[in-house]
Tab-separated table of C-alpha atoms in Angstrom:
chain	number	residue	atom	x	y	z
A	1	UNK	CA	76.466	89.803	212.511
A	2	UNK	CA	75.062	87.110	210.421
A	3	UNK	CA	77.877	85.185	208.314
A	4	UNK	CA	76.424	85.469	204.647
A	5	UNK	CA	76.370	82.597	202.348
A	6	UNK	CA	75.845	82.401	198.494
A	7	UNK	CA	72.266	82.022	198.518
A	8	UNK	CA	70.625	78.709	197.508
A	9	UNK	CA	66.849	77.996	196.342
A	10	UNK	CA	66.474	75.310	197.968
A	11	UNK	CA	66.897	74.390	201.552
A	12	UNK	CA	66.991	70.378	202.586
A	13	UNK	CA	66.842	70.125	206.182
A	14	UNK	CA	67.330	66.741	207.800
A	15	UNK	CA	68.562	64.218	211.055
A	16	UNK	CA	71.886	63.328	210.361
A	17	UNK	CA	71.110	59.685	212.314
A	18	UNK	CA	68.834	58.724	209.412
A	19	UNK	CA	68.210	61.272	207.278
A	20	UNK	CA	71.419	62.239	205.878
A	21	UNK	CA	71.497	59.468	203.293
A	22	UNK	CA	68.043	60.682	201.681
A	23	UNK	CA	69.552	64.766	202.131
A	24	UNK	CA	72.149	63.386	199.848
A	25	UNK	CA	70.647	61.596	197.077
A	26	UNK	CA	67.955	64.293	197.171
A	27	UNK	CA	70.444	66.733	196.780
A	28	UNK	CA	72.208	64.915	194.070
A	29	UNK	CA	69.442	64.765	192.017
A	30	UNK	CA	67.960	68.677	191.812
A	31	UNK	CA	71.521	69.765	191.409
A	32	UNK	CA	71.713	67.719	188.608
A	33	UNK	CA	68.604	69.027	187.157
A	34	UNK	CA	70.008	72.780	187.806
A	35	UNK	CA	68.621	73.408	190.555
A	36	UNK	CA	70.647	75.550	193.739
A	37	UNK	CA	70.568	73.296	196.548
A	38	UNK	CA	71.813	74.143	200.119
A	39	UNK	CA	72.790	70.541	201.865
A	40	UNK	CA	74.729	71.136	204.899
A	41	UNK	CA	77.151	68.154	204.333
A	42	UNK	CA	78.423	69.807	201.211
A	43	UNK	CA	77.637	73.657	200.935
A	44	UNK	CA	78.936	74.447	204.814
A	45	UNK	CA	82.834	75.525	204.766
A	46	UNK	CA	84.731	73.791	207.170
A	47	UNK	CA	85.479	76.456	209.703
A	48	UNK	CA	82.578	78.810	209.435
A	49	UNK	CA	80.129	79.532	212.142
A	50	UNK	CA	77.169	77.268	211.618
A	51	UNK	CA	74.188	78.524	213.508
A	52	UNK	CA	74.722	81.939	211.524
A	53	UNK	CA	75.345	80.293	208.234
A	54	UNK	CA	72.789	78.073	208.047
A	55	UNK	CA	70.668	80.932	209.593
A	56	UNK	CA	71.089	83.048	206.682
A	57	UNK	CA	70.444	79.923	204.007
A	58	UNK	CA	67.158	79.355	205.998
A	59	UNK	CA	66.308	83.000	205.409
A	60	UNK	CA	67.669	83.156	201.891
A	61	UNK	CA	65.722	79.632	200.232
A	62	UNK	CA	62.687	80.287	198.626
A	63	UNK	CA	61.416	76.058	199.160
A	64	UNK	CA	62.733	74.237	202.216
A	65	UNK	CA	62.711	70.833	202.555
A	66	UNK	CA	61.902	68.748	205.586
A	67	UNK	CA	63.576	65.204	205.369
A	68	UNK	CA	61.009	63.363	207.779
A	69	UNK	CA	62.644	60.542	209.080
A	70	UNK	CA	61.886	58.398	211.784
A	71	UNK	CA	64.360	60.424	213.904
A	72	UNK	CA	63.648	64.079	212.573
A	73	UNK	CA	60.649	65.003	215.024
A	74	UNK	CA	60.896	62.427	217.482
A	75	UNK	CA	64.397	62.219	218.493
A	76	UNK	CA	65.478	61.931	222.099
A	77	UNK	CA	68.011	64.119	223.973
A	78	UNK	CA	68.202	63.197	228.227
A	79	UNK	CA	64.736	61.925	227.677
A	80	UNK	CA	63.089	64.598	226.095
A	81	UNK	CA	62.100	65.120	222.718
A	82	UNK	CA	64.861	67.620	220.680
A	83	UNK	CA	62.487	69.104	218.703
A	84	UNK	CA	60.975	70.594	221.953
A	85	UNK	CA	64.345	71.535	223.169
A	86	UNK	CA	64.948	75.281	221.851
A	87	UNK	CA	68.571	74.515	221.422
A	88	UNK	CA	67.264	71.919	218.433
A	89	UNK	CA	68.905	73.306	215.068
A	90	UNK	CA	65.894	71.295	213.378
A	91	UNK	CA	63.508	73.170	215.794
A	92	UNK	CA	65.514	76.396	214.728
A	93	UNK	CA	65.610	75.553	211.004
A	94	UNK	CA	61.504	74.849	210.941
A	95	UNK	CA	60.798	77.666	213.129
A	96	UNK	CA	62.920	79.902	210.553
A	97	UNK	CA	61.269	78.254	207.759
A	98	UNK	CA	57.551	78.905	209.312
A	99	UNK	CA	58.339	82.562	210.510
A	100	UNK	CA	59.417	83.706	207.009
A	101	UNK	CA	57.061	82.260	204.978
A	102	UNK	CA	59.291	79.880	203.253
A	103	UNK	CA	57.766	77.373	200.910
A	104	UNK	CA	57.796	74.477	203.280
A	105	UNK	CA	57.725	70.627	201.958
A	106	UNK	CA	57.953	67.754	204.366
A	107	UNK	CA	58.806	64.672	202.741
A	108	UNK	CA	58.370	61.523	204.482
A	109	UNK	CA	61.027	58.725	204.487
A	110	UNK	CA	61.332	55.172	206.045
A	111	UNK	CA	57.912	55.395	208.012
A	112	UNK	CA	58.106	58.200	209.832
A	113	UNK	CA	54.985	58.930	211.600
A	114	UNK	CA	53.374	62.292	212.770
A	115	UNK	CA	54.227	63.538	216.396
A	116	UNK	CA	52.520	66.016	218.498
A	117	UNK	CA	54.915	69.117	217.724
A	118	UNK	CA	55.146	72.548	220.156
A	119	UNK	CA	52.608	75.125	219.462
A	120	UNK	CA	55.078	77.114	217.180
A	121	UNK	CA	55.294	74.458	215.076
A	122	UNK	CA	52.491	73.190	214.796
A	123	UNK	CA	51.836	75.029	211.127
A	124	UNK	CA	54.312	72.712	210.027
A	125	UNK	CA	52.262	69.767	210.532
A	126	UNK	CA	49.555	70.896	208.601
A	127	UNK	CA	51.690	71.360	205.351
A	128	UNK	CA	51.075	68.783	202.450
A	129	UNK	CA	53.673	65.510	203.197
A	130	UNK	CA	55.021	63.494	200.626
A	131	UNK	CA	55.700	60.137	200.772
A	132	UNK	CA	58.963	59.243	199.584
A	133	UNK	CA	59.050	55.506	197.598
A	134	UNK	CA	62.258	54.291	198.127
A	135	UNK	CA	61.151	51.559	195.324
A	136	UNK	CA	60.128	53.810	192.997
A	137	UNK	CA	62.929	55.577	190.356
A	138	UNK	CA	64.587	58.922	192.167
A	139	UNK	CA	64.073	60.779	188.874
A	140	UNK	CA	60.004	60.279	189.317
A	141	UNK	CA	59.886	61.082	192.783
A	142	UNK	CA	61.632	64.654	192.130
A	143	UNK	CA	59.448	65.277	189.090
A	144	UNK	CA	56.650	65.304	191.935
A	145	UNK	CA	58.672	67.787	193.974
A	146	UNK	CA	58.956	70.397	191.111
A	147	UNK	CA	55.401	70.578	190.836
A	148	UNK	CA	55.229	72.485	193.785
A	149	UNK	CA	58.320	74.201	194.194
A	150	UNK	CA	57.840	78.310	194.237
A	151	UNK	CA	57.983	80.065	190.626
A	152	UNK	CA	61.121	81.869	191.649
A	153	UNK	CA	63.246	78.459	192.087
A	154	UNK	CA	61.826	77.318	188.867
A	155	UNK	CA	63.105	80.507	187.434
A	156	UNK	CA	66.565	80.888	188.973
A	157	UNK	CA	66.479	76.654	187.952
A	158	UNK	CA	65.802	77.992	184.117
A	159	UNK	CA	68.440	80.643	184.644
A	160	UNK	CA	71.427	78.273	186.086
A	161	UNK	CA	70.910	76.089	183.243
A	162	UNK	CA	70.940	78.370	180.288
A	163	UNK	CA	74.267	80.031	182.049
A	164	UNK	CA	75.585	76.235	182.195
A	165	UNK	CA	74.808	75.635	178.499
A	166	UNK	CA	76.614	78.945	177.595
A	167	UNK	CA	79.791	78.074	179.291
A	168	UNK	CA	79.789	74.371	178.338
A	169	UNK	CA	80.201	76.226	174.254
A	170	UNK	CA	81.903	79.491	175.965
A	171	UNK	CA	84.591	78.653	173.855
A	172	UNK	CA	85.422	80.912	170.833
A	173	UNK	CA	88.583	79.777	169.651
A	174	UNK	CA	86.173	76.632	168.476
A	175	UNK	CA	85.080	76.895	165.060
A	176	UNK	CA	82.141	75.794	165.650
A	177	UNK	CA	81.566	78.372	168.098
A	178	UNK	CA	78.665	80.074	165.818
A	179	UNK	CA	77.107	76.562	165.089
A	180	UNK	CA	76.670	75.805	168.941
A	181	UNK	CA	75.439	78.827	169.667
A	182	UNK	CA	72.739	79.614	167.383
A	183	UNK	CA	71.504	75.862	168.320
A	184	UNK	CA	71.656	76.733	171.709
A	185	UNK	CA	69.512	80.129	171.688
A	186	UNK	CA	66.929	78.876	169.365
A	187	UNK	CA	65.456	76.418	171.491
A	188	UNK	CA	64.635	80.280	173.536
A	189	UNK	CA	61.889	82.956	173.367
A	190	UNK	CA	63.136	86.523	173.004
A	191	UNK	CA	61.952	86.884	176.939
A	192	UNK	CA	65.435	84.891	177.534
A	193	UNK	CA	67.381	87.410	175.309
A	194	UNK	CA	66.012	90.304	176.802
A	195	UNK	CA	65.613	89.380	180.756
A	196	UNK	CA	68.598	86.677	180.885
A	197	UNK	CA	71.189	86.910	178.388
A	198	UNK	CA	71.277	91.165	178.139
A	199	UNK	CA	71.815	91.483	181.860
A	200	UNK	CA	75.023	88.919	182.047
A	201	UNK	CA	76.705	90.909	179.146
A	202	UNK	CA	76.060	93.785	180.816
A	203	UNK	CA	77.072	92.474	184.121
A	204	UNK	CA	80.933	91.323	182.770
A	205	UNK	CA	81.856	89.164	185.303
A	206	UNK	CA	83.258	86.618	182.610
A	207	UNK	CA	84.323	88.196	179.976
A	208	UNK	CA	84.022	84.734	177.578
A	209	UNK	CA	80.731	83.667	179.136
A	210	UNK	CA	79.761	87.201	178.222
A	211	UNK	CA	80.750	87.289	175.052
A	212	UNK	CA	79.303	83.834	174.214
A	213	UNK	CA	75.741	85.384	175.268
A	214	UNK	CA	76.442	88.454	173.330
A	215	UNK	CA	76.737	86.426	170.173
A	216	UNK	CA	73.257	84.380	171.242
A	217	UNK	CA	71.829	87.510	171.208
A	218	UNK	CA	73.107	88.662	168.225
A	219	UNK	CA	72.537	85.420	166.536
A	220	UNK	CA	68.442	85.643	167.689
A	221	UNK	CA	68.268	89.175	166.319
A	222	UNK	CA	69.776	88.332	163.042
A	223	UNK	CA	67.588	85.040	162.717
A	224	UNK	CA	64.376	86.963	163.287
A	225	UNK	CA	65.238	89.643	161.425
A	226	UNK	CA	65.709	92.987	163.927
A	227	UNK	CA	67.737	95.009	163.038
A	228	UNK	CA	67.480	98.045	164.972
A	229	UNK	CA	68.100	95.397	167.951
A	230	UNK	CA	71.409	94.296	166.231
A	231	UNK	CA	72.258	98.076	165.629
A	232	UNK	CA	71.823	98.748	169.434
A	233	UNK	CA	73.786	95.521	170.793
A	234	UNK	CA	77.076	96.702	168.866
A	235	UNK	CA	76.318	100.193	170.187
A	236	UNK	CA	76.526	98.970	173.630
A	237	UNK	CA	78.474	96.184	173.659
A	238	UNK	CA	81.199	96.422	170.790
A	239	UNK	CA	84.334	97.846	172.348
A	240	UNK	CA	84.101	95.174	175.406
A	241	UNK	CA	84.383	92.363	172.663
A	242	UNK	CA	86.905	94.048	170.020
A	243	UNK	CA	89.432	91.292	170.275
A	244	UNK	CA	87.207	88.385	170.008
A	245	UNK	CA	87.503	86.593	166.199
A	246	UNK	CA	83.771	86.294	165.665
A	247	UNK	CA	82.819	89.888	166.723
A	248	UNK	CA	84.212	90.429	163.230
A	249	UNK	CA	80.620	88.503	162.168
A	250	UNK	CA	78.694	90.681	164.555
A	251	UNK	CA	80.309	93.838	162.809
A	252	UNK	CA	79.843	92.880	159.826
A	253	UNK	CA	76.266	92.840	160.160
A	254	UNK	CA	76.298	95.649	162.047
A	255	UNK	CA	77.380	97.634	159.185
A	256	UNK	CA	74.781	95.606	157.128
A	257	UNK	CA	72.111	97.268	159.488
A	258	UNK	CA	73.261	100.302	159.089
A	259	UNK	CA	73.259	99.876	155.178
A	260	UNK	CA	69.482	99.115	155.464
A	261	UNK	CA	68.461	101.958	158.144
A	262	UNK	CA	70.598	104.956	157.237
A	263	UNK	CA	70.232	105.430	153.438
A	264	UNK	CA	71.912	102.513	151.352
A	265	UNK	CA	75.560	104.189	151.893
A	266	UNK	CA	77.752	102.080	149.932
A	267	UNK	CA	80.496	102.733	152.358
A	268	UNK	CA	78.579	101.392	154.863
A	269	UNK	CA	78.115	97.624	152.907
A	270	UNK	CA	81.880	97.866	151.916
A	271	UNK	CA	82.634	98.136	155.923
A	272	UNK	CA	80.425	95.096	155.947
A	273	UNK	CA	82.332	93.041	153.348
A	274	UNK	CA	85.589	93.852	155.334
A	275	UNK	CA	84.638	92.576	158.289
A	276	UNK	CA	83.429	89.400	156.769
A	277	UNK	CA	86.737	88.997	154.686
A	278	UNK	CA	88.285	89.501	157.871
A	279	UNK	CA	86.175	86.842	159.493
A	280	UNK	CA	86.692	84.687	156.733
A	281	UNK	CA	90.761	84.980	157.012
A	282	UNK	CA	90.167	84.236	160.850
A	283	UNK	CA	88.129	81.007	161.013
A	284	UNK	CA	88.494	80.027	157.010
A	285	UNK	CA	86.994	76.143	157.641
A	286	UNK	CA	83.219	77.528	158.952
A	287	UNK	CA	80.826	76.980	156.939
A	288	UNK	CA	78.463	80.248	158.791
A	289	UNK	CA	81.490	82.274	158.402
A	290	UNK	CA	81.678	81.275	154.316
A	291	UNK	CA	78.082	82.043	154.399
A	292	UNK	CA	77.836	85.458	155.998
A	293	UNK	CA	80.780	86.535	153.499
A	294	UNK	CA	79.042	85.070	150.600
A	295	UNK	CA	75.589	86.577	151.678
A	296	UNK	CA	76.790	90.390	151.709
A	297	UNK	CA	78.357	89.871	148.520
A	298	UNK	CA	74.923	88.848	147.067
A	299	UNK	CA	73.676	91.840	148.385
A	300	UNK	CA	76.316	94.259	147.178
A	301	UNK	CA	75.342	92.992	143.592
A	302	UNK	CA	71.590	92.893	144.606
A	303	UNK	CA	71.691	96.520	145.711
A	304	UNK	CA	74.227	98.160	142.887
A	305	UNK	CA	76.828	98.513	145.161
A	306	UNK	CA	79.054	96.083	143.168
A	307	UNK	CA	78.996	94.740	139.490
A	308	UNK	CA	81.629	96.206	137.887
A	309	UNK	CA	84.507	94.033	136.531
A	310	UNK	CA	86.782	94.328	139.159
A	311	UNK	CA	83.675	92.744	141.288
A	312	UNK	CA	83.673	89.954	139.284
A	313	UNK	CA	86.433	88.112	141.261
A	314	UNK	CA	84.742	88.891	144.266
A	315	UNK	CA	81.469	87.237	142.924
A	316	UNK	CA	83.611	84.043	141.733
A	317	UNK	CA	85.270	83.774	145.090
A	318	UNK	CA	81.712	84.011	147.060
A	319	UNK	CA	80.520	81.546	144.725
A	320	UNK	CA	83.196	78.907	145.608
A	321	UNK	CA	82.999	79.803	149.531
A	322	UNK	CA	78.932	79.034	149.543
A	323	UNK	CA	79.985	75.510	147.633
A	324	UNK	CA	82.144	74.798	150.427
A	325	UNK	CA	80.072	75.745	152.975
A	326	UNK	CA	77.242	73.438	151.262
A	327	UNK	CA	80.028	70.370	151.060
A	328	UNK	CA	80.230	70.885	155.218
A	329	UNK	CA	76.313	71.389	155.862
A	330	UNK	CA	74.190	70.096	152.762
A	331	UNK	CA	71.165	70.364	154.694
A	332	UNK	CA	71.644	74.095	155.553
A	333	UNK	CA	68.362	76.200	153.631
A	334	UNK	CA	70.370	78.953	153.757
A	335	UNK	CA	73.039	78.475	151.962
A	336	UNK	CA	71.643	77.060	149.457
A	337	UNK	CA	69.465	80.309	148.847
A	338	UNK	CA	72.624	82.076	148.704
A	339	UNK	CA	73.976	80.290	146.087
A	340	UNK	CA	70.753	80.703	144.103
A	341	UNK	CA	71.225	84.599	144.215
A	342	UNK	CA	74.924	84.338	143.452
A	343	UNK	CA	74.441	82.293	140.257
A	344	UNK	CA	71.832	84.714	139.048
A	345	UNK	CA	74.278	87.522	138.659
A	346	UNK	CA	76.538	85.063	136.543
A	347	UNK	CA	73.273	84.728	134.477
A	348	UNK	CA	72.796	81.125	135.504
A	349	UNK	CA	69.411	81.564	136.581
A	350	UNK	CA	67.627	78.146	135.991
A	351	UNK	CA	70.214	77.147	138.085
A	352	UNK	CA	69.700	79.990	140.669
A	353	UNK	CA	65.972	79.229	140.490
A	354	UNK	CA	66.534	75.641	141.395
A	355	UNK	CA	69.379	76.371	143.845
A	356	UNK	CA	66.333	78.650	146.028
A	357	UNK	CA	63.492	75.951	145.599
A	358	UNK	CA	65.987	73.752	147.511
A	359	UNK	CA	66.435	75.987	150.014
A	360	UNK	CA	62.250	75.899	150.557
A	361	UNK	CA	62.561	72.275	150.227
A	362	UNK	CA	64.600	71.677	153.065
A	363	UNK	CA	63.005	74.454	155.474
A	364	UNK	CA	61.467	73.362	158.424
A	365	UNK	CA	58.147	74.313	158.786
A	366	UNK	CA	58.064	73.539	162.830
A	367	UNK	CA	60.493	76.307	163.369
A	368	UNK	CA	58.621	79.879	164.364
A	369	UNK	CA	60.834	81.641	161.999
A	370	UNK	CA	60.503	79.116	158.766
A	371	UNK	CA	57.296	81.391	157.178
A	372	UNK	CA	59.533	84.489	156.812
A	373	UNK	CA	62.373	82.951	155.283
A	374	UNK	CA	59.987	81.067	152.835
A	375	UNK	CA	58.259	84.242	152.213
A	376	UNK	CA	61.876	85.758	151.748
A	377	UNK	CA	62.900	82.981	149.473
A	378	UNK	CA	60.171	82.903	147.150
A	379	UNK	CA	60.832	86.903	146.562
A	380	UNK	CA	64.099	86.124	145.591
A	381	UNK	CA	62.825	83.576	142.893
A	382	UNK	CA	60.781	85.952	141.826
A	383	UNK	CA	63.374	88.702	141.283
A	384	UNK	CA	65.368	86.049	139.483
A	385	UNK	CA	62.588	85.515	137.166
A	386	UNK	CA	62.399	89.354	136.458
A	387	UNK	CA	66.001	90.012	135.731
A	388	UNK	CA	66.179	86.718	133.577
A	389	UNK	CA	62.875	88.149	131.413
A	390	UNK	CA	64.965	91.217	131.270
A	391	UNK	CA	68.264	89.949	130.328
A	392	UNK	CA	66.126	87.972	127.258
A	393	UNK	CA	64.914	91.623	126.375
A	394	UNK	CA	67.992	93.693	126.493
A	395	UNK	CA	69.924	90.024	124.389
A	396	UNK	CA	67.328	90.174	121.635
A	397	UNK	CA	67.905	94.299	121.270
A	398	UNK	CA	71.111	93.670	121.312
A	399	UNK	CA	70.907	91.110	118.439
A	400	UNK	CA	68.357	93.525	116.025
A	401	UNK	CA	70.725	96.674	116.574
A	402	UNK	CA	73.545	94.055	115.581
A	403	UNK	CA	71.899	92.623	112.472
A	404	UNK	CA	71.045	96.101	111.354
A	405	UNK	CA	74.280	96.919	111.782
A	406	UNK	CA	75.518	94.542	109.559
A	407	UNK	CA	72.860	95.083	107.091
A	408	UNK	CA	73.898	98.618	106.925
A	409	UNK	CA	77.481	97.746	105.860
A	410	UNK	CA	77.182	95.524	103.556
A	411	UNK	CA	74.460	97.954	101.814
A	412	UNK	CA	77.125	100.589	101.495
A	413	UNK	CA	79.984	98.120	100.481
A	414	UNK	CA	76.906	97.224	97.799
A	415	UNK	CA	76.682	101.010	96.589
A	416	UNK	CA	80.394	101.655	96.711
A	417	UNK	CA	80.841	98.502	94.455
């Protein structure tokens, strides 16, 4: 029985007389890109049975490469050519190659020239060569190669270097964990989330690779605006990720969700606040952590939820998180919009108003998500502007019932003297 291997993409087979130093550099150079590369020299464990192992990596590529040397068809063995010699593991590996329709590439090196091959293999010599220019840069030479590698290499190529970005920031004792992540998962389409990222988490083979795609998910969601996705993800996924810090973000807009879909239940926004207070005590210097606490506080006042006097601390406390967060990421729209709402409930709007145009400002109108936060911000200026009107209104009643008032008295202190 065949000896399995870990299967590879990409196949390079070769003549280890000249052709070995070409395997290598080729190698080198589409692992470095991400790409899974089977190269005899280095994927082979010392000990195993070759024919069956390479074998099986013949049968398991989806591209394999030909390293046409000098040496690699016309070889001599007792004055014969090898290649005709059934014996030939090049024979074996291009006669694998051709009878499972592998993606075959031949690339020529050092002047190799074409030689009458045996009537199995003679499909191989009508495939398209390439000539490799030792001159020319490597890096140019592979960009050439990818153009016709198969779509499932280029895939599986996408795949191994998204998982290699998520464990290069896999770790969440960073406080910057948040920060790495959402700028690694928008630079990717919800496609990624849903046929790349969902599948890992569900998959659990490392728990803080896992977890780190979790939160990329999460993070997407939230940016864009789904909810019922969010609400879903926790459903899953929560218990698996309990003791991780940030989860206490992911919870707390969980709970936010839920305040939205199931029928503005104010316990459901205080379980919200929690979680971000709890989030906040966790990781107290990061500045998305000050935000998310200072954003669900804005919309406990926004929604009635809060505003009595007791809040009030609450509302001071937000206000000085969002400052801090703005002293670590000035640039950040966001927060910046946050503050706006926050100052309007101290009845600072001009300053609230000006706090939010910032925040358009300093949007990024390249970004696929930049409209709806724009069209989001300029709502909020707008409900600013109402509540100011109205807080003009309810003053100047307040001042006529007061001057009546006074009026009143001091007409009766006239009768009675």
């Amino acid at each position: 029985m065949p000896v399995k291997t870990q299967s590879k993409d990409i196949f390079i087979s070769y003549r280890r007389e000249d052709g070995s130093l070409y395997a290598h550099i080729l190698a080198q150079s589409l692992a470095e890109k991400g790409y899974s590369v089977f190269y005899d020299r280095r994927a082979l464990v010392v000990g195993s049975v070759f024919p069956q192992e390479l074998t099986c990596a013949v049968e398991d590529c989806h591209d394999f490469i030909a390293i046409v040397s000098p040496m690699y068809l016309a070889a001599e063995k007792d004055g014969a050519l090898r290649i005709e010699q059934e014996e030939d593991w090049v024979r074996k590996e291009i006669s694998l190659a051709l009878k499972n329709g592998k993606n075959i590439m031949p690339v020529v090196v050092g002047g190799a020239a074409k030689t009458p091959l045996p009537k199995d293999l003679e499909a191989f010599s009508n495939r398209n060569f390439i000539s490799f220019d030792q001159t020319a840069p490597i890096e140019e030479f592979v960009t050439r190669l990818e153009l016709g590698f198969s779509e499932e290499t280029k895939e599986n190529r996408e795949y191994n270097t998204l998982m290699q970005e998520l464990r290069d920031i896999s770790d969440e004792q960073d406080n910057d964990f948040n920060i790495k992540v959402r700028k690694l998962i928008m630079k990717h389409d919800e496609e990624t989330v849903e046929k790349k990222l969902l599948p890992l988490i569900k998959a659990m083979k490392e728990p803080d690779l896992c977890f780190t795609a979790y939160y990329a998910a999460f993070t997407f969601y939230r940016r864009l605006g789904y909810v019922y996705k969010i609400h879903d993800l926790v459903d899953h996924f929560n218990e698996q990720f309990k003791d991780y810090r940030f989860n206490n973000i992911i919870l707390s807009q969980h709970y936010s969700t839920l305040f939205q879909l199931e029928g503005h239940k104010p316990e459901d926004l205080r379980k919200a606040i929690e979680y971000a207070r709890i989030a906040l005590e966790k990781i107290p210097e990061n500045s998305g952590v000050m935000q998310n606490y200072a954003d669900l506080i804005t919309k406990g006042f926004e929604m009635g939820v809060m505003g009595k006097r007791k809040d009030k601390e609450q509302l001071a406390y937000a206000i000085g998180r969002i400052e801090n967060a703005l002293k670590i990421n000035p640039g950040y729209p966001k927060y910046h919009c946050t503050l706006g709402r926050l100052l309007s409930f101290k009845n600072r709007f001009d300053e609230a108003i000006m706090a939010i145009e910032k925040a358009i400002s300093l949007e990024n109108m390249e970004t696929k998500d930049s409209f709806i936060r724009i069209v989001e911000y300029n709502k909020y200026i707008f409900d600013i502007k109402l509540r100011k009107v109205q807080s003009r209104v309810q003053n100047g009643f307040f001042f006529t019932g007061a001057m009546l008032g006074i009026l009143a008295v001091l007409w009766i202190l006239g009768r009675v003297l």
